[in-house]
Amino acid sequence: MENIIEIRSLKKCFEKHKILDDISADFEKGKIYGIIGRNGSGKTVLFKCICGLMHYDAGEILINGKKIGVDIDIAENVGAIIENPGFLPYYSGAANLKMLMGICGKKDKDRIYKCMKMTGLDPDDKKHVCKYSLGMRQRLGISQAIMDDPDILLLDEPMNGLDNKGVDEMRALFLQLKQQSKTILLSSHNREDIDLLCDVVYEMENGKMKRNR
Amino acid sequence: MANLNRTLLIATYNIKKWFANPRIYVIVILLFFYVHFMESPIKIFSQNVHINLPPFLMPFLISSVYSGKILLLLLILLFCDAPFTEEEYPYIIMRSGRKRWYLGQIFYIYIAAAFYTLLIGIITALVLIPNLELMSDWGKVINTFAQTGIASQHGIVIPFDYAIIQSFSPIEAMGLQFILCELIFAMFGKLMFLLNTLTSRAVGAVVATGVVFFQIFAENISPKLTYFSPASWISLSFLSIDGTGRYPSLRYALIVLIILNIVLAIASLRVVLKSDIKVLKNI
Ligand SMILES: Nc1ncnc2c1ncn2[C@@H]1O[C@H](COP(=O)(O)OP(=O)(O)OP(=O)(O)O)[C@@H](O)[C@H]1O
Ligand SMILES: [Mg+2]
């Protein structure tokens, strides 16, 4: 299988505190990878480095053969939800997604509607995002990640705030995306999510990342 | 063209956040009260003599010793949230890349500076209602103020510099004032953007306030020092219009401001490309 993400000897420190210490891993197309680890073990930092939002100190990250920080500054073809999803508070969910899509130079209302429906939101709901519940905001974050139809998805604790039904729906959605040959990196503190969804599991501890399954 | 649209969309994203931000309303309200306070003796004078006022008081208002500082302090309040990276910023930069995101922020700074300048212009005219009259010349009241000492007898603290009336038509003076404001405001915005990206969010506001205080120091100590105080050049009275006075010439001010704007833009770009930009709280 072809590797879509390659990480080689990646290092990242914050004031001598080694968060990522010589991490290497390959991620193949069409698989779901679980990243687990205790709070503060560096999962979010790893995701930010892969996107290009955070610079790393040494090593390299290749996305589709392009080196982050050298060939490209921000990863292309990657959808992500990292930490709290942030939106313009006084606009509806659909309006927020429309603006974000516009930044890519695209305009596709049908796609936005479809993605919102896929995550269980009503695209015609005129309610402002500031009035959304935590789970609705999270669903909108997931719609945002998938709407540009990226090949890679970086999902940092995507089930945050979702109810049981929501969790089931998202699990089904992620498996469906895997069928479409998307590569998903998923961090989660929920063992069931990891067991059910992931083909490969990595555990982060003391700056190292070792394969668990 | 499509690329320009994408960049503008990033810039307008920041503007869309204004409506939900109490800080913006505070700026508008404070500005309104300040201008009202400064102009009300003029309005009373105009009512007493039954002569209306033109909408061109802005260059004189800004010439007052207080105005330059107050307007700049309010501007610092406007840009204190630089580098404008709240929770939605990762979603934007992932779609635009760092360079376009940076360009969007620079566009935003210029657009916000223009809005702020326009707001000052509009409020200086609006508070004159009902004694406001559209006219194409400076009008009787301003001419009288500029040529006699009558203004100070009526408690008017705005200086009506005769050199401005003599050298410029109202449209020219307003245009020049807009250009000076835009360049100085954008320079402050970029300075704060650069410092906040490099360090933390408090630093930009503190240094920018320092620049405003240096202005007070420079103006009081010596005209020579105003050559190093770009904030002073917001006032046409602190520039020698014909290029012969003790203060910097208009040409000098415009050239230095353009150079400062370019240097700050290049420095900010380098910092944006090199540093990790953190997600910050909305303030
Ligand atoms: N911008 C930063 N500056 C300094 N330290 C940071 C920064 N970002 C993260 N860290 C530190 O890096 C470490 C890893 O943080 P990270 O957010 O990646 O943890 P995590 O594995 O995602 O934890 P959680 O499960 O709680 O989400 C923490 O010790 C954190 O304090
Ligand atoms: Mg995390």
Coordinates of C-alpha atoms and ligand atoms in Angstrom, one line a residue:
Chain A
M1 CA 0.0 0.0 0.0
E2 CA 1.2 3.5 -0.7
N3 CA 2.2 5.8 2.2
I4 CA 0.3 9.0 2.2
I5 CA 1.9 10.4 5.3
E6 CA 5.6 9.7 6.3
I7 CA 7.1 10.9 9.5
R8 CA 10.8 10.6 10.0
S9 CA 12.7 11.3 13.2
L10 CA 10.4 14.1 14.2
K11 CA 11.4 16.2 17.2
K12 CA 9.6 19.0 18.9
C13 CA 10.6 20.7 22.2
F14 CA 9.0 23.4 24.3
E15 CA 11.7 25.0 26.4
K16 CA 13.8 21.9 26.7
H17 CA 10.7 19.8 27.4
K18 CA 10.8 17.1 24.8
I19 CA 7.2 16.6 23.5
L20 CA 8.0 14.7 20.4
D21 CA 11.3 12.8 20.7
D22 CA 12.5 11.1 17.5
I23 CA 9.1 9.9 16.2
S24 CA 8.9 7.9 12.9
A25 CA 5.8 6.4 11.4
D26 CA 4.2 5.7 8.0
F27 CA 0.5 6.1 7.4
E28 CA -1.1 4.2 4.5
K29 CA -4.0 5.2 2.3
G30 CA -7.4 3.9 3.3
K31 CA -6.8 3.1 6.9
I32 CA -7.8 4.5 10.2
Y33 CA -5.0 5.1 12.7
G34 CA -5.7 5.6 16.4
I35 CA -3.4 7.8 18.4
I36 CA -3.7 7.3 22.1
G37 CA -1.9 8.6 25.2
R38 CA -2.3 10.4 28.4
N39 CA -3.2 14.0 28.7
G40 CA -0.2 16.1 27.7
S41 CA 1.5 13.2 25.9
G42 CA 1.7 15.3 22.7
K43 CA -1.2 14.0 20.4
T44 CA -2.4 17.5 19.6
V45 CA 1.1 18.8 19.0
L46 CA 1.7 15.9 16.6
F47 CA -1.4 16.8 14.7
K48 CA -0.5 20.4 14.5
C49 CA 2.9 19.5 13.2
I50 CA 1.4 17.3 10.5
C51 CA -1.0 20.1 9.4
G52 CA 1.9 22.6 9.3
L53 CA 0.3 24.8 12.0
M54 CA 3.3 24.2 14.2
H55 CA 6.9 24.1 13.2
Y56 CA 9.0 21.2 14.3
D57 CA 12.6 21.3 15.4
A58 CA 14.1 18.3 13.5
G59 CA 13.1 15.5 11.2
E60 CA 10.6 15.6 8.4
I61 CA 7.0 15.1 7.6
L62 CA 6.0 14.2 4.1
I63 CA 2.4 14.5 2.9
N64 CA 1.9 12.9 -0.6
G65 CA 5.7 13.2 -1.0
K66 CA 5.7 16.9 -0.2
K67 CA 7.8 18.0 2.8
I68 CA 6.0 20.2 5.3
G69 CA 8.0 23.4 6.0
V70 CA 10.1 23.0 2.8
D71 CA 7.9 22.2 -0.2
I72 CA 4.7 23.5 1.4
D73 CA 4.0 25.4 4.6
I74 CA 0.6 24.1 5.3
A75 CA -0.5 20.5 4.4
E76 CA -2.7 20.3 1.3
N77 CA -5.6 18.0 1.0
V78 CA -6.0 17.6 4.7
G79 CA -9.2 18.2 6.7
A80 CA -8.8 18.6 10.4
I81 CA -10.5 19.3 13.6
I82 CA -8.0 20.3 16.3
E83 CA -9.0 21.3 19.8
N84 CA -12.2 23.4 20.1
P85 CA -13.9 24.0 16.8
G86 CA -14.1 27.8 16.4
F87 CA -16.7 29.6 14.2
L88 CA -18.1 33.1 13.7
P89 CA -20.6 33.2 16.5
Y90 CA -23.3 35.4 14.9
Y91 CA -23.7 33.4 11.6
S92 CA -25.5 30.2 10.9
G93 CA -23.6 26.9 10.5
A94 CA -24.2 26.8 6.8
A95 CA -23.0 30.5 6.4
N96 CA -19.8 29.7 8.4
L97 CA -19.1 26.7 6.1
K98 CA -19.8 28.8 3.0
M99 CA -17.2 31.4 4.1
L100 CA -14.6 28.8 4.8
M101 CA -15.2 27.1 1.5
G102 CA -14.9 30.5 -0.2
I103 CA -11.4 30.9 1.2
C104 CA -10.5 27.8 -0.9
G105 CA -11.9 29.6 -3.9
K106 CA -14.8 27.2 -4.1
K107 CA -18.6 27.6 -4.0
D108 CA -20.7 24.5 -3.6
K109 CA -23.9 24.8 -1.6
D110 CA -25.0 21.3 -2.3
R111 CA -21.8 19.9 -0.9
I112 CA -22.2 22.0 2.3
Y113 CA -25.8 20.8 2.7
K114 CA -24.7 17.2 2.1
C115 CA -21.9 17.4 4.7
M116 CA -24.1 19.0 7.3
K117 CA -26.7 16.3 6.8
M118 CA -24.0 13.6 7.0
T119 CA -23.1 14.9 10.5
G120 CA -26.7 15.2 11.6
L121 CA -27.1 18.9 11.4
D122 CA -30.0 20.7 9.7
P123 CA -28.4 22.9 6.9
D124 CA -31.5 25.1 6.8
D125 CA -31.3 25.9 10.5
K126 CA -30.8 29.6 10.7
K127 CA -29.7 29.4 14.3
H128 CA -26.4 31.2 15.0
V129 CA -23.4 29.1 16.0
C130 CA -23.2 30.9 19.4
K131 CA -26.5 29.2 20.2
Y132 CA -25.2 25.8 19.3
S133 CA -24.7 23.1 21.9
L134 CA -21.3 21.7 22.4
G135 CA -22.2 18.6 20.4
M136 CA -23.7 20.6 17.6
R137 CA -20.5 22.7 17.4
Q138 CA -18.5 19.5 17.2
R139 CA -20.7 18.2 14.4
L140 CA -20.1 21.4 12.5
G141 CA -16.4 21.0 13.1
I142 CA -16.6 17.6 11.5
S143 CA -18.6 18.9 8.6
Q144 CA -15.9 21.5 8.1
A145 CA -13.2 18.9 8.1
I146 CA -14.9 16.7 5.4
M147 CA -16.5 19.3 3.2
D148 CA -13.5 19.9 0.9
D149 CA -13.3 16.2 0.3
P150 CA -9.7 15.8 1.5
D151 CA -7.8 12.5 1.3
I152 CA -6.5 12.9 4.8
L153 CA -8.5 13.6 8.0
L154 CA -6.8 14.6 11.3
L155 CA -9.4 14.2 14.0
D156 CA -8.4 15.3 17.4
E157 CA -10.9 13.9 19.9
P158 CA -13.8 14.2 17.4
M159 CA -16.4 12.6 19.7
N160 CA -16.1 15.4 22.3
G161 CA -19.5 16.4 23.5
L162 CA -21.4 14.0 21.2
D163 CA -24.4 12.0 22.6
N164 CA -24.5 8.2 22.2
K165 CA -26.4 8.4 19.0
G166 CA -24.0 11.0 17.7
V167 CA -21.0 8.8 18.5
D168 CA -22.6 5.9 16.6
E169 CA -23.4 8.1 13.6
M170 CA -19.8 9.5 13.5
R171 CA -18.3 6.0 13.8
A172 CA -20.4 4.9 10.8
L173 CA -19.4 8.1 8.9
F174 CA -15.6 7.5 9.6
L175 CA -15.9 3.9 8.4
Q176 CA -17.7 5.1 5.3
L177 CA -14.9 7.6 4.6
K178 CA -12.4 4.8 5.0
Q179 CA -14.3 2.8 2.3
Q180 CA -13.7 5.9 0.1
S181 CA -9.9 5.4 0.6
K182 CA -9.5 8.3 3.0
T183 CA -6.8 8.1 5.6
I184 CA -7.9 9.0 9.1
L185 CA -5.8 9.8 12.1
L186 CA -7.9 9.8 15.1
S187 CA -7.0 10.7 18.7
S188 CA -9.3 9.5 21.4
H189 CA -9.5 8.7 25.1
N190 CA -12.4 6.3 24.4
R191 CA -11.1 2.7 24.1
E192 CA -14.3 1.6 22.3
D193 CA -13.8 4.1 19.5
I194 CA -10.2 3.0 19.1
D195 CA -11.1 -0.8 19.1
L196 CA -14.0 -0.4 16.7
L197 CA -12.6 2.0 14.2
C198 CA -8.8 1.7 14.0
D199 CA -6.7 -0.6 11.9
V200 CA -3.5 0.5 13.6
V201 CA -3.0 2.0 17.0
Y202 CA -0.1 4.1 18.2
E203 CA 0.5 5.0 21.8
M204 CA 2.4 8.2 22.8
E205 CA 4.4 8.2 26.0
N206 CA 7.3 10.4 27.1
G207 CA 7.8 11.8 23.7
K208 CA 7.9 8.4 22.0
M209 CA 5.3 6.8 19.8
K210 CA 5.1 3.1 19.7
R211 CA 2.8 0.8 17.8
N212 CA 0.3 -0.9 19.9
R213 CA -1.6 -2.9 17.4
Chain B
M1 CA -8.9 38.2 -9.4
A2 CA -10.1 35.0 -7.8
N3 CA -7.0 35.1 -5.6
L4 CA -7.7 38.7 -4.6
N5 CA -11.3 37.6 -3.6
R6 CA -10.0 34.8 -1.4
T7 CA -7.6 37.2 0.3
L8 CA -10.4 39.8 0.8
L9 CA -12.6 37.0 2.3
I10 CA -9.9 36.4 4.9
A11 CA -9.7 40.1 5.7
T12 CA -13.5 40.4 6.0
Y13 CA -13.6 37.4 8.4
N14 CA -12.0 39.7 11.0
I15 CA -14.4 42.5 10.3
K16 CA -17.4 40.1 10.7
K17 CA -16.2 39.5 14.2
W18 CA -16.6 43.2 15.1
F19 CA -20.4 43.0 15.4
A20 CA -20.1 40.6 18.3
N21 CA -17.3 42.5 20.0
P22 CA -18.1 45.0 22.8
R23 CA -14.6 46.5 22.4
I24 CA -15.6 47.9 19.0
Y25 CA -18.7 49.6 20.4
V26 CA -16.7 51.1 23.2
I27 CA -14.3 52.6 20.6
V28 CA -17.2 54.2 18.7
I29 CA -18.9 55.5 21.8
L30 CA -15.7 57.0 23.2
L31 CA -14.8 58.6 19.9
F32 CA -18.3 60.1 19.6
F33 CA -18.1 61.6 23.1
Y34 CA -14.6 63.0 22.6
V35 CA -15.4 64.7 19.3
H36 CA -18.7 66.0 20.7
F37 CA -16.9 67.4 23.7
M38 CA -14.3 69.1 21.5
E39 CA -16.7 70.5 18.9
S40 CA -19.6 71.6 21.0
P41 CA -18.2 75.1 21.8
I42 CA -17.8 75.6 18.0
K43 CA -21.4 74.5 17.5
I44 CA -22.6 76.9 20.2
F45 CA -20.6 79.7 18.5
S46 CA -22.2 78.9 15.2
Q47 CA -25.7 78.9 16.7
N48 CA -25.0 82.3 18.3
V49 CA -23.9 83.9 15.1
H50 CA -26.4 82.0 12.9
I51 CA -23.7 80.8 10.5
N52 CA -23.5 77.1 9.6
L53 CA -20.4 75.0 9.7
P54 CA -18.8 72.9 6.9
P55 CA -18.0 69.2 7.3
F56 CA -14.3 69.8 7.2
L57 CA -13.3 70.2 10.8
M58 CA -11.3 66.9 10.9
P59 CA -7.8 68.3 10.0
F60 CA -8.2 71.0 12.8
L61 CA -9.6 68.6 15.3
I62 CA -6.6 66.3 14.8
S63 CA -4.2 69.2 15.1
S64 CA -5.3 69.7 18.7
V65 CA -2.7 68.5 21.2
Y66 CA -5.0 66.0 22.7
S67 CA -6.6 64.5 19.6
G68 CA -3.6 62.8 18.1
K69 CA -3.1 60.9 21.3
I70 CA -6.7 60.0 22.1
L71 CA -7.3 58.8 18.5
L72 CA -4.2 56.7 18.6
L73 CA -5.0 55.2 22.0
L74 CA -8.4 54.2 20.7
L75 CA -6.7 52.7 17.6
I76 CA -4.5 50.7 19.9
L77 CA -7.7 49.4 21.5
L78 CA -8.9 48.4 18.0
F79 CA -5.8 46.5 17.1
C80 CA -5.0 45.1 20.5
D81 CA -6.2 41.6 19.5
A82 CA -3.5 41.3 16.8
P83 CA -2.5 38.9 15.4
F84 CA -6.3 38.1 15.1
T85 CA -5.9 34.4 15.7
E86 CA -9.0 33.2 17.6
E87 CA -10.4 29.7 17.5
E88 CA -11.4 29.8 13.9
Y89 CA -8.0 30.7 12.6
P90 CA -6.6 27.1 12.1
Y91 CA -9.6 26.4 9.8
I92 CA -8.7 29.5 7.7
I93 CA -5.0 29.1 7.5
M94 CA -5.3 25.5 6.5
R95 CA -7.3 26.6 3.5
S96 CA -5.2 29.6 2.6
G97 CA -1.7 28.8 3.5
R98 CA 0.5 31.1 5.6
K99 CA 1.3 33.7 2.9
R100 CA -2.3 34.3 1.9
W101 CA -3.5 34.3 5.5
Y102 CA -0.8 36.9 6.2
L103 CA -1.9 39.0 3.2
G104 CA -5.5 38.8 4.5
Q105 CA -4.4 40.2 7.9
I106 CA -2.5 43.0 6.2
F107 CA -5.5 43.8 4.1
Y108 CA -7.6 43.8 7.2
I109 CA -5.3 46.2 8.9
Y110 CA -5.6 48.7 6.0
I111 CA -9.4 48.2 5.8
A112 CA -9.8 48.7 9.5
A113 CA -7.5 51.7 9.4
A114 CA -9.6 53.2 6.6
F115 CA -12.9 52.5 8.5
Y116 CA -11.5 54.1 11.6
T117 CA -10.4 57.2 9.6
L118 CA -13.7 57.4 7.9
L119 CA -15.5 57.1 11.2
I120 CA -13.5 60.0 12.6
G121 CA -14.4 62.0 9.5
I122 CA -18.1 61.1 9.7
I123 CA -18.4 61.8 13.4
T124 CA -16.6 65.2 13.2
A125 CA -19.3 66.2 10.7
L126 CA -22.3 64.5 12.3
V127 CA -21.9 66.1 15.7
L128 CA -22.3 69.5 14.0
I129 CA -25.9 68.7 13.1
P130 CA -28.1 70.8 12.9
N131 CA -25.5 73.5 12.2
L132 CA -23.9 71.4 9.5
E133 CA -24.0 72.7 5.9
L134 CA -22.5 71.2 2.8
M135 CA -20.3 73.9 1.2
S136 CA -17.2 73.7 -1.0
D137 CA -15.1 76.3 0.8
W138 CA -13.9 76.7 4.4
G139 CA -16.8 78.9 5.3
K140 CA -17.0 82.1 7.3
V141 CA -16.6 80.5 10.8
I142 CA -13.4 78.7 10.1
N143 CA -11.9 81.6 8.3
T144 CA -12.7 83.9 11.2
F145 CA -11.2 81.4 13.7
A146 CA -8.1 81.1 11.7
Q147 CA -7.5 84.8 11.3
T148 CA -8.6 86.1 14.7
G149 CA -8.2 85.1 18.3
I150 CA -11.9 84.8 18.7
A151 CA -12.0 81.0 19.1
S152 CA -10.1 80.9 22.3
Q153 CA -12.4 83.6 23.8
H154 CA -15.3 81.1 23.3
G155 CA -13.5 78.2 25.0
I156 CA -12.6 76.5 21.8
V157 CA -9.5 74.4 22.2
I158 CA -9.2 73.2 18.6
P159 CA -6.5 75.2 16.9
F160 CA -7.5 76.7 13.5
D161 CA -4.1 76.8 11.8
Y162 CA -4.1 79.6 9.2
A163 CA -1.4 77.7 7.2
I164 CA -3.8 74.9 6.5
I165 CA -6.5 77.2 5.1
Q166 CA -4.0 79.1 3.1
S167 CA -2.3 76.1 1.6
F168 CA -5.2 73.8 0.9
S169 CA -8.7 73.7 -0.3
P170 CA -11.0 71.8 2.1
I171 CA -11.0 68.7 -0.2
E172 CA -7.2 68.7 -0.4
A173 CA -6.8 69.1 3.4
M174 CA -9.3 66.3 4.0
G175 CA -7.7 64.0 1.4
L176 CA -4.2 64.7 2.9
Q177 CA -5.5 64.1 6.4
F178 CA -7.1 60.8 5.3
I179 CA -3.8 59.6 3.7
L180 CA -1.8 60.6 6.8
C181 CA -4.3 58.8 9.1
E182 CA -4.4 55.7 6.9
L183 CA -0.6 55.4 6.8
I184 CA -0.1 56.1 10.5
F185 CA -2.9 53.8 11.7
A186 CA -1.8 51.0 9.4
M187 CA 1.7 51.4 10.7
F188 CA 0.5 51.1 14.3
G189 CA -1.6 48.0 13.3
K190 CA 1.4 46.3 11.7
L191 CA 3.7 47.2 14.5
M192 CA 1.3 45.6 17.0
F193 CA 0.8 42.6 14.7
L194 CA 4.5 42.0 14.5
L195 CA 5.3 42.4 18.2
N196 CA 2.3 40.3 19.3
T197 CA 3.2 37.5 16.9
L198 CA 6.9 37.6 18.0
T199 CA 6.1 37.7 21.7
S200 CA 2.7 37.9 23.5
R201 CA -0.4 39.9 23.0
A202 CA 0.3 42.5 25.7
V203 CA 3.6 43.6 24.2
G204 CA 2.2 45.3 21.0
A205 CA -0.2 47.4 23.0
V206 CA 2.5 48.5 25.5
V207 CA 5.0 49.4 22.8
A208 CA 2.4 51.2 20.7
T209 CA 1.3 53.2 23.8
G210 CA 5.0 54.0 24.3
V211 CA 5.2 55.4 20.8
V212 CA 2.2 57.7 21.6
F213 CA 3.9 58.9 24.8
F214 CA 7.1 59.6 22.9
Q215 CA 5.0 61.8 20.8
I216 CA 4.1 63.9 23.8
F217 CA 7.7 64.0 24.9
A218 CA 9.0 64.9 21.4
E219 CA 6.5 67.7 20.9
N220 CA 7.2 69.3 24.2
I221 CA 11.0 69.0 24.1
S222 CA 12.0 70.1 20.6
P223 CA 10.7 70.3 17.0
K224 CA 13.8 68.3 16.0
L225 CA 12.6 65.3 18.0
T226 CA 9.4 65.2 16.0
Y227 CA 11.5 64.0 13.1
F228 CA 11.6 60.7 15.0
S229 CA 8.0 60.6 16.1
P230 CA 5.8 59.3 13.3
A231 CA 2.8 59.6 15.5
S232 CA 3.2 63.4 15.6
W233 CA 2.7 63.6 11.8
I234 CA -0.9 62.8 12.1
S235 CA -1.4 66.5 12.8
L236 CA -0.9 68.9 9.9
S237 CA 0.3 71.4 12.5
F238 CA 3.3 69.3 13.3
L239 CA 4.4 69.3 9.7
S240 CA 5.8 72.2 7.9
I241 CA 3.5 72.4 4.9
D242 CA 5.7 74.6 2.7
G243 CA 8.8 72.7 3.8
T244 CA 10.5 75.6 5.5
G245 CA 9.4 75.4 9.1
R246 CA 11.1 73.8 12.1
Y247 CA 9.0 70.7 11.8
P248 CA 9.5 67.8 9.3
S249 CA 8.1 68.5 5.8
L250 CA 5.1 66.8 4.5
R251 CA 7.2 65.0 1.9
Y252 CA 9.6 63.7 4.6
A253 CA 6.6 62.4 6.6
L254 CA 5.0 60.7 3.7
I255 CA 8.2 59.0 2.5
V256 CA 9.2 57.8 6.0
L257 CA 5.6 56.5 6.7
I258 CA 5.6 54.5 3.4
I259 CA 9.0 53.1 4.2
L260 CA 8.0 52.1 7.7
N261 CA 4.8 50.5 6.4
I262 CA 6.9 48.4 3.9
V263 CA 9.5 47.4 6.4
L264 CA 6.9 46.4 9.0
A265 CA 5.1 44.4 6.4
I266 CA 8.2 42.5 5.3
A267 CA 9.2 41.8 8.9
S268 CA 5.7 40.5 9.8
L269 CA 5.7 38.2 6.8
R270 CA 9.0 36.7 7.9
V271 CA 7.7 36.2 11.4
V272 CA 4.5 34.6 10.2
L273 CA 6.4 32.2 8.0
K274 CA 8.8 31.2 10.8
S275 CA 6.7 31.1 14.0
D276 CA 4.0 29.0 15.5
I277 CA 1.0 31.2 15.8
K278 CA -1.1 30.3 18.8
V279 CA -4.9 30.3 19.0
L280 CA -5.8 33.2 21.4
K281 CA -8.8 34.1 23.4
N282 CA -11.3 36.5 21.8
I283 CA -10.9 39.9 23.5
Ligands
LIG1 N1 2.2 26.2 22.4 C1 2.8 25.5 23.4 N2 3.7 26.0 24.2 C2 4.3 25.3 25.2 N3 3.9 24.1 25.5 C3 3.0 23.5 24.8 C4 2.3 24.2 23.7 N4 1.4 23.3 23.1 C5 1.5 22.2 23.8 N5 2.4 22.3 24.8 C6 2.8 21.2 25.8 O1 3.0 20.0 25.1 C7 2.5 18.9 25.8 C8 1.6 18.1 24.9 O2 0.4 18.8 24.7 P1 -0.7 18.2 23.8 O3 -1.8 19.3 23.7 O4 -0.2 17.7 22.5 O5 -1.3 17.0 24.6 P2 -2.4 16.0 24.3 O6 -1.7 14.6 24.1 O7 -3.1 16.4 23.1 O8 -3.3 16.0 25.6 P3 -4.9 15.9 25.7 O9 -5.2 14.4 25.8 O10 -5.1 16.5 27.0 O11 -5.5 16.6 24.6 C9 1.9 19.5 27.0 O12 2.8 19.3 28.1 C10 1.6 20.9 26.7 O13 1.8 21.7 27.9
MG2 MG -5.1 17.2 22.8

